[in-house]
Short mmCIF file of C-alpha atoms in Angstrom, two decimals:
data_model
loop_
_atom_site.label_atom_id
_atom_site.label_comp_id
_atom_site.label_asym_id
_atom_site.label_seq_id
_atom_site.Cartn_x
_atom_site.Cartn_y
_atom_site.Cartn_z
CA GLN V 661 26.70 7.63 -6.83
CA VAL V 662 24.88 8.93 -3.89
CA GLN V 663 22.93 6.72 -1.47
CA LEU V 664 20.27 8.51 0.86
CA VAL V 665 19.11 6.69 3.87
CA GLU V 666 16.03 8.22 6.11
CA SER V 667 14.51 7.37 9.07
CA GLY V 668 12.30 8.55 11.90
CA GLY V 669 8.87 8.24 10.44
CA GLY V 670 6.02 6.39 12.22
CA LEU V 671 2.50 6.87 13.57
CA VAL V 672 1.80 9.80 15.88
CA GLN V 673 -1.32 11.33 17.38
CA ALA V 674 -2.48 15.00 16.49
CA GLY V 675 -0.17 17.65 18.21
CA GLY V 676 2.68 15.42 18.65
CA SER V 677 6.33 15.40 17.15
CA LEU V 678 8.40 13.44 14.90
CA ARG V 679 12.12 13.89 13.94
CA LEU V 680 13.23 12.58 10.45
CA SER V 681 16.74 12.18 9.57
CA CYS V 682 18.66 11.41 6.53
CA ALA V 683 22.33 10.62 5.92
CA ALA V 684 23.64 10.86 2.74
CA SER V 685 26.87 8.79 1.50
CA GLY V 686 28.74 7.78 -1.31
CA SER V 687 31.19 9.57 -3.47
CA ILE V 688 30.20 13.22 -2.46
CA PHE V 689 32.34 15.99 -3.13
CA SER V 690 30.27 18.91 -1.88
CA ILE V 691 26.59 19.34 -1.11
CA ASN V 692 25.05 22.51 -2.37
CA ALA V 693 21.49 22.09 -0.46
CA MET V 694 19.34 19.43 1.42
CA GLY V 695 15.86 19.33 1.73
CA TRP V 696 12.66 17.52 2.30
CA SER V 697 9.41 16.76 0.30
CA ARG V 698 6.42 15.10 0.92
CA GLN V 699 3.77 13.19 -1.32
CA ALA V 700 0.23 12.38 0.24
CA PRO V 701 -1.89 9.84 -1.31
CA GLY V 702 -3.38 11.27 -4.58
CA LYS V 703 -1.37 14.16 -4.29
CA GLN V 704 1.65 15.63 -6.00
CA ARG V 705 5.11 15.87 -4.12
CA GLU V 706 5.54 18.96 -2.67
CA LEU V 707 8.66 20.55 -1.16
CA VAL V 708 8.28 20.87 2.66
CA ALA V 709 11.65 22.67 3.62
CA ILE V 710 15.08 23.43 2.20
CA THR V 711 18.38 24.49 3.51
CA SER V 712 21.57 25.53 1.64
CA ARG V 713 24.83 27.66 2.65
CA SER V 714 22.76 30.77 2.09
CA SER V 715 19.23 30.40 3.28
CA THR V 716 16.47 28.10 4.41
CA ASN V 717 13.17 28.08 3.11
CA TYR V 718 9.99 26.30 4.36
CA ALA V 719 6.46 25.83 2.80
CA ASP V 720 3.75 28.01 4.32
CA SER V 721 1.83 24.84 5.41
CA VAL V 722 4.62 24.04 7.77
CA LYS V 723 6.01 27.46 8.93
CA GLY V 724 6.41 28.04 12.53
CA ARG V 725 5.59 23.76 12.96
CA PHE V 726 8.80 22.37 11.23
CA THR V 727 12.26 22.99 11.39
CA ILE V 728 15.03 21.89 9.11
CA SER V 729 18.62 21.44 10.21
CA ALA V 730 21.77 19.94 8.41
CA ASP V 731 24.94 18.47 9.88
CA SER V 732 27.47 19.25 6.91
CA ALA V 733 30.33 16.99 8.67
CA LYS V 734 27.94 13.91 8.63
CA ASN V 735 26.24 14.77 5.63
CA THR V 736 23.03 14.49 7.33
CA VAL V 737 20.15 16.53 7.48
CA TYR V 738 16.76 16.63 10.12
CA LEU V 739 13.27 17.69 9.81
CA GLN V 740 11.82 18.46 13.41
CA MET V 741 8.08 18.37 13.00
CA ASN V 742 5.96 19.53 16.02
CA SER V 743 2.40 20.25 16.42
CA LEU V 744 1.55 17.57 13.52
CA LYS V 745 -1.72 17.66 11.96
CA PRO V 746 -3.57 14.96 10.07
CA GLU V 747 -2.96 16.68 6.79
CA ASP V 748 1.03 16.05 7.36
CA THR V 749 0.21 12.48 6.91
CA ALA V 750 2.56 11.54 3.78
CA ASP V 751 5.69 9.85 2.52
CA TYR V 752 8.54 12.12 3.11
CA TYR V 753 11.40 12.18 1.07
CA CYS V 754 14.86 13.87 1.62
CA ASN V 755 16.86 15.23 -1.24
CA VAL V 756 20.32 16.47 -1.66
CA ASP V 757 22.09 18.37 -4.62
CA ALA V 758 25.53 17.02 -4.86
CA GLN V 759 28.73 17.43 -6.57
CA LEU V 760 30.75 14.41 -7.02
CA SER V 761 34.22 15.75 -8.37
CA PRO V 762 35.52 19.41 -8.20
CA GLY V 763 34.08 21.48 -10.92
CA GLY V 764 31.39 18.98 -11.71
CA ARG V 765 27.76 19.66 -11.80
CA TYR V 766 25.50 19.56 -8.94
CA PHE V 767 22.66 16.85 -9.39
CA PRO V 768 19.75 16.26 -7.30
CA TYR V 769 19.48 12.58 -5.41
CA TRP V 770 16.68 11.29 -3.48
CA GLY V 771 16.15 9.02 -0.62
CA GLN V 772 13.29 6.07 -0.57
CA GLY V 773 11.04 7.93 1.68
CA THR V 774 9.73 7.60 4.99
CA GLN V 775 6.04 7.08 5.97
CA VAL V 776 4.70 9.69 8.48
CA THR V 777 0.97 8.89 9.55
CA VAL V 778 -0.81 11.72 11.89
CA SER V 779 -3.81 10.41 13.37
CA SER V 780 -6.77 12.63 14.71
#
């Protein structure tokens, strides 16, 4: 199986920065994509950013402020969040699309989430 461990959340003032990290471990043969989603209280989970071998995409609400990057050697994905706003407050979840054996299907795996709170 695949385990995802997130870190880097916390409390920050508006305009500040945080860097989230997510390390994937386990019986991983290959990773196709890595990303971050978030869920604010009372709202649906939304995709924030995703990166793969061919492309990187962001939600319109974070373009120009957030940057996703990945270290394939470490199976780790990062989310640099700058110019944070109170509306960025949410639980942030990383996910990976991982293949556990050659020729196998890719399945999504999710972390437990890390809380980000932005005060005004």
